Amino acid sequence: MQIELTINEKAVKWEVAFDELLADTLRSHGFLSIKTACDTSCCGLCTVWIDGKSRLSCSILSLQAHGKKITTIEGLPKEAEEFAQILSAEGAEQCGFCSPGFIMSVLAMKNELVNPSEEEIIHYLTGNLCRCTGYMGQLRAIKTFLGVA
Amino acid sequence: MFTIIDLVQPNNLDEAYQILSDKRNNTILGGCAFLKMGKKRINTGVDLTNLKLSYIQERDNFIEIGAMTSLRELETHPLLKEYYNGVLPQSVRDIIGVQFRNGVTVGASVYSKYGFSDLITALLCLDTEVELFKAGRMPLADFLTMPKAKDILVRLWIKKTLRQAIYLSFRSSASDYSVLNVAVSKLDNHWTIAVGARPSKAAIAVSASAMLSQEVLTLEEIEEIAQKASEELSFGTNQRGTATYRKALCKALVKRGIMEVLPCKSN
Amino acid sequence: MKSVGHSIRKIDGMAIATGKPVYTEDLAMDNALVVKILRSPHAYAKIRSIDLSKAESLEGVECILTYKDVPNVRFTLAGQSYPEPSPYDRLILDQIVRYVGDEVAIIAAVDEKTAQLAMKRIKVEYEVMEPVLDFEQAIGHSSIVHPEEDLSCNFEIGLNKEKNIASSYHEEVGDVEEELKRCAVVVEDVYYPQAQAHTMMETYRAFSYLDHTGRLIVVSSTQVPFHIRRQLARALQIPASKIRVIKPRIGGGFGGKQTGAGDVFAALVTLKTGKPALIIYDRKETFTCTTSRHAMRLRVKLGADQDGIIRAIDMQVLSDTGAYGEHAPTVLGCVGHYTLPLYNKTRAVRFDGHAVYTNKMPAGAFRGYGATQGTFALESIVNKLAERLKLDPTEIRLKNISKVGETFLTGQGVMLGSTSLDQCIVRGKELIGWDEKFPRREVGPNKVRAVGMAITMQGSGIANIGTASAEIRLNDDGNFTLLTGATDMGTGCDTILSQMAAEILEIPMEIIIVNAGDTDTSPYDPGSYASSTTYVAGTAVVKAAEELKSKILAQSAAFLGVSREDVELNGLAVRTLSGDQEISFAKLAELTILGTGKLQLVGYATHGSEVSPPPYVAGFAEVEVDRETGKVDLIDYVAVIDCGTVINPNLARIQAEGGIAQGIGMALYEQVRYDELGKMATNTFMQYKIPTRKDVGKVRIEFEVSYEPTGPFGAKSIGEVVANTPPPAISHAIYNAVGVRENHLPITPEKVFLGMQK
């Protein structure tokens, strides 16, 4: 079936199967920043924005994205690079596999929360798992990025 | 791997129900987060996106919540932070993560009657009604005990009162399913204790709730009532905990729930 | 120093952080066949028959392979230096399946759906046999996991297949029994560290194709490309020269990817069909059909004199290696190797251990590699000893730990070259607030806080076995290429190794190209494991850089017409000491490589170390325990680390924080569990909980620098040692809080609760 959607500000028409998940559709169209790691909707690696809200692209049918505005990290080169610079200066990307989804969550948080406390930051990002870093370095990077103590 | 042969996005509930009833393995799609973990073979998936059921609305006597409202909206909506001591936002905040809660719907969460549900336990301690397309409006407690029939959960109605409530869940790690969860509420002197993830679905501790309707409560009395709650409900064993442990947790959490609700002003 | 010692951003950091297509799956060709594996539903069974007819007839199915289609030569998936200590106990596909998830058939199809459908249509008849599930019952069990006659070992590892023993190890110095009798205090206990899953975010995956010369190319998310090449050559019975293994960026490994997973299946499909093939393990396969940390039972006896000087250590270990013996002998040996030398006032030590086969998923290499399990047992028993003697746990360590220049009983005379463990303990004590907090404080109704501690060591590389080679070239444009077989798996070794090269050559890192992890072009390196890269590969790089530097100086001097002693490096040039003549690297390159030069300058070195100097950690935990529920909150974790010279402080810190978090997971949350039929119950992230950012509390890292004379710039390793202290330190803190000594990991709230009821 054909769906129409906006991907990173560009209108596209894509042919998708009924049971195709958005994460797979995005990868098959070359948005290779999309990583998946759990099959059970709980690791956060595949996070994209749908109409500006962070969502698990592995847990939505591509058909349900019809008419919606999708944003991947490829669509936010400036913001993503700005944060990635801070993150990697901290060494906190380590293997990097969870970073794109994590960065999408961090940028969504920046849009949604004003001056978040440490506790609010941790709460907002709990759905992004990372096995390499132990999370401390990510927190340092976020604090630098947001300019909060 | 789940499969879907066809998918429709009907424009009204009649149509949605019609399609749903057509075949045994036609299914309503919620946010798809749980659906995709299964191996379900779905003939026609019915997506309710076009029915404008994603809203939280204040009415004269009720707060109305559309079935397609996301758990994240429940968590952040100002109205729900204000009412019932914010028990609904509290109940959903530890479910996986923001991007998960942005996708998971209230309707699917309640309709599925999952034993581990956090939301059902919290709703159960409020005056919540469920509106089903076919079966109509009924108290949540009745819905939970009703046998499963094909229907569409349209919206929730929660009576707008000054009921004060608290939600406590016990998780072995932060984003795990609850080992046990408890919601305690009070309106004037009417108390409700709901306990979920036993691991079977949430239920009200009726006798313990009734015992609470006294003016002043001593610590001993509270402990006795918490003990009562843990005795009148049944508990089971699964990967997350044994029945014995759940019973002990029930007592501890109900006690804490009562003590936290006590100082809340409901009038 | 200009490069070494600085927190330089990883050279691949921006690309991987922003989602550039640099991982295995991103690089696979679109037309690659999708490879899926039909797996055994039984823990132990013999295949009676396989009917492929309904599956093979499906359109889009390219090939289906069973045990009848594979070479009849046993091999090991363990990525170890040749000759591998792990037994050759598996076939690519075998008629006997030994655990739920063991491979039965390989399916290759044009797409995922077709492959899945074909899998459903394969009919297999099994003769189900009685499985060995409890590792404590394995020795002498009526079922024999490996009855086959052709199982073999490269050398004696104490394998006794009739008794289900994959490997045995015994080491004894002095008379332990006699020494224990002389001790004023003897404490003993039994510890059960659990199987733990690696759960790297990128699951196991590989793709393969034939190149223009018909060679097999395997692109694999592996920590050990050279070992994978050798393993494939043996398993597939083709010459290693016909195989090239390429490692792209890797989404985490933690030892898991030191064991082969899907490579051999994709490769076999490519060999059979001539077509590219891609295999991606889903998360469930990653949980259930790869490897985990070895679950163990450790009986430890410790004897000390009245002053708390430890005189005798006796350790008896039973290790569950599961269905196959990958890393069974070495992990077992490392339990003792990385614990017994911690305390060297001993007069007698004894280690006796067996690794046993069971019908469960194989165990394998996992960060810590036996040291983690051994540390949990030894440090727990030392804490028990301290309590018995009414000594502060930090004091008993300071009395007993090894000092520079000392030897230890099992160390064959090797002297300790560096340690700052004593300072680590002292500093950690300060940071956690030990003196105010030990052992416990009430902090509210039903809430108590307490502290606990542990120390640990590991090695740096494998002495006399691990060797790494490195090559550095001066390129025709005056830039440099560093060729290394070291395997960056996110840990940053491509960056760290170029930091070292840049330091020696006095050049900026930007003009060094790093080419790594390709068996066709890289000099040999065993790979990223055994905490060896910084220490072993790092030294190889330093030596290669020094050789190149020397050649640059000599050649430049010749061109400048002065003697070798009269020139020095100066930025991107060589100049005379007097400063009046200079030749740039670009000019030098031009003169040596282009036209008449005919001598490209190359530095090359192979390095192996005769010692494996230990890094150390002192770990301190503060927990809050809820007396009503048994819930344990980790409030604070302090780790003070001696890894010698810190080459890149930020990368070292992240390694440390990540290792601590994995240790926290092991202490409190994680456990690979099976049901009564041997099926894994923890096969998703919903059932197997790794710590989220809410679960790790606050982790604080500090470094107490020492200088290791045998290491590059004085460095030792850091990758593994950081995972070891949390289980014993947290367990100790919980005991100090509520008096519950829980020796079965993980320490769940229910166990604490039940412990308090006793």
GROMACS .gro file of N, CA, C and O in nm, chain A residues 5-81:
model
  308
    5LEU      N    1   0.413   1.065   0.341
    5LEU     CA    2   0.455   1.125   0.466
    5LEU      C    3   0.567   1.225   0.441
    5LEU      O    4   0.618   1.234   0.328
    6THR      N    5   0.599   1.299   0.544
    6THR     CA    6   0.710   1.393   0.533
    6THR      C    7   0.827   1.335   0.611
    6THR      O    8   0.813   1.304   0.729
    7ILE      N    9   0.937   1.316   0.542
    7ILE     CA   10   1.054   1.264   0.613
    7ILE      C   11   1.162   1.371   0.606
    7ILE      O   12   1.204   1.413   0.499
    8ASN      N   13   1.201   1.417   0.722
    8ASN     CA   14   1.302   1.523   0.731
    8ASN      C   15   1.271   1.639   0.637
    8ASN      O   16   1.354   1.679   0.556
    9GLU      N   17   1.146   1.686   0.647
    9GLU     CA   18   1.097   1.803   0.573
    9GLU      C   19   1.074   1.775   0.425
    9GLU      O   20   1.043   1.865   0.348
   10LYS      N   21   1.090   1.651   0.382
   10LYS     CA   22   1.070   1.620   0.241
   10LYS      C   23   0.949   1.528   0.225
   10LYS      O   24   0.938   1.427   0.294
   11ALA      N   25   0.857   1.567   0.135
   11ALA     CA   26   0.738   1.484   0.113
   11ALA      C   27   0.776   1.363   0.028
   11ALA      O   28   0.843   1.376  -0.073
   12VAL      N   29   0.732   1.243   0.071
   12VAL     CA   30   0.763   1.122  -0.004
   12VAL      C   31   0.639   1.033  -0.014
   12VAL      O   32   0.546   1.043   0.067
   13LYS      N   33   0.637   0.950  -0.116
   13LYS     CA   34   0.535   0.846  -0.129
   13LYS      C   35   0.609   0.714  -0.129
   13LYS      O   36   0.695   0.691  -0.212
   14TRP      N   37   0.573   0.630  -0.033
   14TRP     CA   38   0.643   0.502  -0.022
   14TRP      C   39   0.544   0.387  -0.030
   14TRP      O   40   0.433   0.395   0.024
   15GLU      N   41   0.589   0.280  -0.091
   15GLU     CA   42   0.510   0.158  -0.095
   15GLU      C   43   0.550   0.073   0.025
   15GLU      O   44   0.669   0.044   0.044
   16VAL      N   45   0.454   0.035   0.107
   16VAL     CA   46   0.488  -0.045   0.225
   16VAL      C   47   0.391  -0.163   0.241
   16VAL      O   48   0.277  -0.155   0.193
   17ALA      N   49   0.437  -0.267   0.307
   17ALA     CA   50   0.348  -0.380   0.337
   17ALA      C   51   0.265  -0.347   0.460
   17ALA      O   52   0.301  -0.260   0.539
   18PHE      N   53   0.153  -0.417   0.476
   18PHE     CA   54   0.063  -0.386   0.587
   18PHE      C   55   0.129  -0.407   0.723
   18PHE      O   56   0.102  -0.335   0.817
   19ASP      N   57   0.214  -0.510   0.730
   19ASP     CA   58   0.274  -0.537   0.861
   19ASP      C   59   0.419  -0.489   0.870
   19ASP      O   60   0.497  -0.536   0.952
   20GLU      N   61   0.452  -0.396   0.786
   20GLU     CA   62   0.589  -0.342   0.789
   20GLU      C   63   0.602  -0.240   0.902
   20GLU      O   64   0.513  -0.156   0.921
   21LEU      N   65   0.712  -0.247   0.972
   21LEU     CA   66   0.732  -0.151   1.081
   21LEU      C   67   0.816  -0.034   1.031
   21LEU      O   68   0.901  -0.049   0.943
   22LEU      N   69   0.788   0.081   1.089
   22LEU     CA   70   0.851   0.203   1.039
   22LEU      C   71   1.004   0.194   1.040
   22LEU      O   72   1.070   0.243   0.948
   23ALA      N   73   1.059   0.133   1.142
   23ALA     CA   74   1.206   0.123   1.150
   23ALA      C   75   1.261   0.053   1.025
   23ALA      O   76   1.362   0.097   0.968
   24ASP      N   77   1.195  -0.054   0.983
   24ASP     CA   78   1.242  -0.128   0.866
   24ASP      C   79   1.223  -0.047   0.739
   24ASP      O   80   1.310  -0.045   0.652
   25THR      N   81   1.109   0.022   0.729
   25THR     CA   82   1.085   0.107   0.612
   25THR      C   83   1.192   0.215   0.601
   25THR      O   84   1.246   0.239   0.494
   26LEU      N   85   1.222   0.277   0.714
   26LEU     CA   86   1.322   0.384   0.712
   26LEU      C   87   1.458   0.331   0.669
   26LEU      O   88   1.526   0.390   0.585
   27ARG      N   89   1.497   0.217   0.723
   27ARG     CA   90   1.627   0.160   0.684
   27ARG      C   91   1.628   0.124   0.536
   27ARG      O   92   1.726   0.149   0.467
   28SER      N   93   1.518   0.069   0.488
   28SER     CA   94   1.518   0.027   0.349
   28SER      C   95   1.521   0.149   0.255
   28SER      O   96   1.558   0.136   0.139
   29HIS      N   97   1.485   0.266   0.306
   29HIS     CA   98   1.496   0.387   0.225
   29HIS      C   99   1.625   0.464   0.254
   29HIS      O  100   1.636   0.582   0.222
   30GLY      N  101   1.717   0.397   0.318
   30GLY     CA  102   1.850   0.456   0.333
   30GLY      C  103   1.872   0.538   0.459
   30GLY      O  104   1.977   0.599   0.474
   31PHE      N  105   1.775   0.538   0.548
   31PHE     CA  106   1.798   0.611   0.674
   31PHE      C  107   1.865   0.514   0.771
   31PHE      O  108   1.802   0.458   0.861
   32LEU      N  109   1.993   0.495   0.750
   32LEU     CA  110   2.066   0.389   0.820
   32LEU      C  111   2.107   0.429   0.962
   32LEU      O  112   2.171   0.352   1.033
   33SER      N  113   2.072   0.549   1.004
   33SER     CA  114   2.094   0.585   1.144
   33SER      C  115   2.000   0.505   1.234
   33SER      O  116   2.025   0.492   1.354
   34ILE      N  117   1.893   0.453   1.176
   34ILE     CA  118   1.795   0.379   1.257
   34ILE      C  119   1.854   0.244   1.293
   34ILE      O  120   1.882   0.161   1.208
   35LYS      N  121   1.875   0.223   1.421
   35LYS     CA  122   1.924   0.094   1.469
   35LYS      C  123   1.812   0.031   1.553
   35LYS      O  124   1.734   0.102   1.615
   36THR      N  125   1.809  -0.100   1.554
   36THR     CA  126   1.716  -0.168   1.643
   36THR      C  127   1.796  -0.270   1.724
   36THR      O  128   1.894  -0.325   1.676
   37ALA      N  129   1.753  -0.295   1.846
   37ALA     CA  130   1.834  -0.383   1.930
   37ALA      C  131   1.755  -0.472   2.023
   37ALA      O  132   1.815  -0.550   2.096
   38CYS      N  133   1.622  -0.462   2.027
   38CYS     CA  134   1.556  -0.541   2.130
   38CYS      C  135   1.443  -0.630   2.083
   38CYS      O  136   1.417  -0.733   2.142
   39ASP      N  137   1.373  -0.594   1.981
   39ASP     CA  138   1.252  -0.665   1.936
   39ASP      C  139   1.138  -0.658   2.037
   39ASP      O  140   1.033  -0.718   2.017
   40THR      N  141   1.156  -0.591   2.148
   40THR     CA  142   1.050  -0.587   2.249
   40THR      C  143   1.017  -0.444   2.295
   40THR      O  144   0.973  -0.423   2.407
   41SER      N  145   1.041  -0.348   2.211
   41SER     CA  146   0.996  -0.210   2.235
   41SER      C  147   1.052  -0.149   2.362
   41SER      O  148   0.985  -0.070   2.427
   42CYS      N  149   1.175  -0.183   2.398
   42CYS     CA  150   1.220  -0.127   2.524
   42CYS      C  151   1.365  -0.080   2.528
   42CYS      O  152   1.417  -0.051   2.635
   43CYS      N  153   1.434  -0.069   2.413
   43CYS     CA  154   1.573  -0.027   2.421
   43CYS      C  155   1.594   0.118   2.379
   43CYS      O  156   1.694   0.180   2.415
   44GLY      N  157   1.503   0.172   2.298
   44GLY     CA  158   1.513   0.314   2.261
   44GLY      C  159   1.606   0.344   2.146
   44GLY      O  160   1.618   0.460   2.105
   45LEU      N  161   1.673   0.243   2.090
   45LEU     CA  162   1.770   0.272   1.984
   45LEU      C  163   1.707   0.328   1.858
   45LEU      O  164   1.767   0.405   1.786
   46CYS      N  165   1.583   0.287   1.832
   46CYS     CA  166   1.518   0.322   1.705
   46CYS      C  167   1.441   0.453   1.714
   46CYS      O  168   1.359   0.483   1.628
   47THR      N  169   1.465   0.531   1.820
   47THR     CA  170   1.386   0.651   1.843
   47THR      C  171   1.393   0.751   1.728
   47THR      O  172   1.502   0.789   1.684
   48VAL      N  173   1.276   0.790   1.679
   48VAL     CA  174   1.264   0.900   1.582
   48VAL      C  175   1.157   0.994   1.636
   48VAL      O  176   1.099   0.967   1.742
   49TRP      N  177   1.135   1.103   1.566
   49TRP     CA  178   1.023   1.188   1.606
   49TRP      C  179   0.909   1.167   1.508
   49TRP      O  180   0.930   1.163   1.386
   50ILE      N  181   0.789   1.157   1.561
   50ILE     CA  182   0.670   1.158   1.476
   50ILE      C  183   0.588   1.279   1.520
   50ILE      O  184   0.551   1.290   1.637
   51ASP      N  185   0.568   1.369   1.426
   51ASP     CA  186   0.505   1.498   1.458
   51ASP      C  187   0.571   1.562   1.580
   51ASP      O  188   0.505   1.612   1.670
   52GLY      N  189   0.701   1.554   1.584
   52GLY     CA  190   0.778   1.623   1.688
   52GLY      C  191   0.793   1.548   1.818
   52GLY      O  192   0.862   1.592   1.909
   53LYS      N  193   0.724   1.433   1.831
   53LYS     CA  194   0.735   1.358   1.957
   53LYS      C  195   0.820   1.234   1.937
   53LYS      O  196   0.809   1.165   1.836
   54SER      N  197   0.901   1.202   2.036
   54SER     CA  198   0.988   1.086   2.022
   54SER      C  199   0.903   0.958   2.028
   54SER      O  200   0.813   0.944   2.110
   55ARG      N  201   0.933   0.870   1.935
   55ARG     CA  202   0.859   0.743   1.927
   55ARG      C  203   0.955   0.630   1.892
   55ARG      O  204   1.060   0.653   1.833
   56LEU      N  205   0.914   0.509   1.925
   56LEU     CA  206   0.991   0.391   1.886
   56LEU      C  207   0.951   0.354   1.743
   56LEU      O  208   0.839   0.309   1.720
   57SER      N  209   1.042   0.373   1.649
   57SER     CA  210   1.003   0.346   1.510
   57SER      C  211   0.987   0.196   1.486
   57SER      O  212   0.929   0.154   1.387
   58CYS      N  213   1.034   0.114   1.581
   58CYS     CA  214   1.016  -0.031   1.567
   58CYS      C  215   0.878  -0.073   1.611
   58CYS      O  216   0.841  -0.188   1.596
   59SER      N  217   0.803   0.016   1.672
   59SER     CA  218   0.676  -0.023   1.731
   59SER      C  219   0.559   0.053   1.673
   59SER      O  220   0.459   0.076   1.740
   60ILE      N  221   0.573   0.095   1.549
   60ILE     CA  222   0.462   0.158   1.481
   60ILE      C  223   0.461   0.105   1.338
   60ILE      O  224   0.566   0.093   1.275
   61LEU      N  225   0.343   0.070   1.292
   61LEU     CA  226   0.333   0.024   1.154
   61LEU      C  227   0.362   0.142   1.062
   61LEU      O  228   0.320   0.255   1.090
   62SER      N  229   0.427   0.115   0.953
   62SER     CA  230   0.458   0.223   0.859
   62SER      C  231   0.329   0.289   0.812
   62SER      O  232   0.324   0.410   0.791
   63LEU      N  233   0.225   0.209   0.797
   63LEU     CA  234   0.097   0.264   0.753
   63LEU      C  235   0.044   0.368   0.852
   63LEU      O  236  -0.024   0.462   0.813
   64GLN      N  237   0.074   0.347   0.979
   64GLN     CA  238   0.027   0.442   1.079
   64GLN      C  239   0.103   0.575   1.073
   64GLN      O  240   0.064   0.672   1.136
   65ALA      N  241   0.210   0.575   0.997
   65ALA     CA  242   0.286   0.700   0.981
   65ALA      C  243   0.234   0.781   0.863
   65ALA      O  244   0.282   0.891   0.834
   66HIS      N  245   0.135   0.728   0.797
   66HIS     CA  246   0.076   0.797   0.682
   66HIS      C  247   0.029   0.937   0.723
   66HIS      O  248  -0.039   0.954   0.824
   67GLY      N  249   0.067   1.035   0.645
   67GLY     CA  250   0.024   1.172   0.673
   67GLY      C  251   0.101   1.241   0.784
   67GLY      O  252   0.072   1.354   0.820
   68LYS      N  253   0.201   1.171   0.838
   68LYS     CA  254   0.272   1.230   0.952
   68LYS      C  255   0.408   1.286   0.911
   68LYS      O  256   0.458   1.263   0.802
   69LYS      N  257   0.464   1.359   1.005
   69LYS     CA  258   0.593   1.421   0.982
   69LYS      C  259   0.698   1.344   1.062
   69LYS      O  260   0.694   1.342   1.185
   70ILE      N  261   0.789   1.280   0.991
   70ILE     CA  262   0.890   1.199   1.058
   70ILE      C  263   1.025   1.271   1.056
   70ILE      O  264   1.064   1.328   0.953
   71THR      N  265   1.091   1.267   1.168
   71THR     CA  266   1.225   1.326   1.174
   71THR      C  267   1.324   1.221   1.225
   71THR      O  268   1.299   1.159   1.329
   72THR      N  269   1.431   1.202   1.150
   72THR     CA  270   1.539   1.115   1.197
   72THR      C  271   1.661   1.203   1.222
   72THR      O  272   1.660   1.322   1.188
   73ILE      N  273   1.765   1.143   1.274
   73ILE     CA  274   1.884   1.224   1.304
   73ILE      C  275   1.944   1.283   1.176
   73ILE      O  276   2.004   1.390   1.179
   74GLU      N  277   1.920   1.216   1.062
   74GLU     CA  278   1.968   1.271   0.935
   74GLU      C  279   1.904   1.406   0.906
   74GLU      O  280   1.960   1.487   0.832
   75GLY      N  281   1.786   1.429   0.964
   75GLY     CA  282   1.715   1.554   0.939
   75GLY      C  283   1.752   1.665   1.035
   75GLY      O  284   1.700   1.778   1.024
   76LEU      N  285   1.838   1.637   1.129
   76LEU     CA  286   1.877   1.738   1.228
   76LEU      C  287   2.030   1.750   1.233
   76LEU      O  288   2.090   1.739   1.340
   77PRO      N  289   2.093   1.770   1.118
   77PRO     CA  290   2.239   1.764   1.116
   77PRO      C  291   2.306   1.863   1.211
   77PRO      O  292   2.402   1.830   1.278
   78LYS      N  293   2.249   1.982   1.220
   78LYS     CA  294   2.315   2.086   1.300
   78LYS      C  295   2.303   2.056   1.449
   78LYS      O  296   2.403   2.051   1.522
   79GLU      N  297   2.181   2.031   1.494
   79GLU     CA  298   2.158   2.005   1.636
   79GLU      C  299   2.229   1.876   1.679
   79GLU      O  300   2.289   1.869   1.786
   80ALA      N  301   2.218   1.774   1.593
   80ALA     CA  302   2.278   1.645   1.628
   80ALA      C  303   2.429   1.660   1.637
   80ALA      O  304   2.492   1.607   1.729
   81GLU      N  305   2.486   1.731   1.545
   81GLU     CA  306   2.631   1.748   1.547
   81GLU      C  307   2.676   1.825   1.671
   81GLU      O  308   2.774   1.790   1.735
   0.00000   0.00000   0.00000
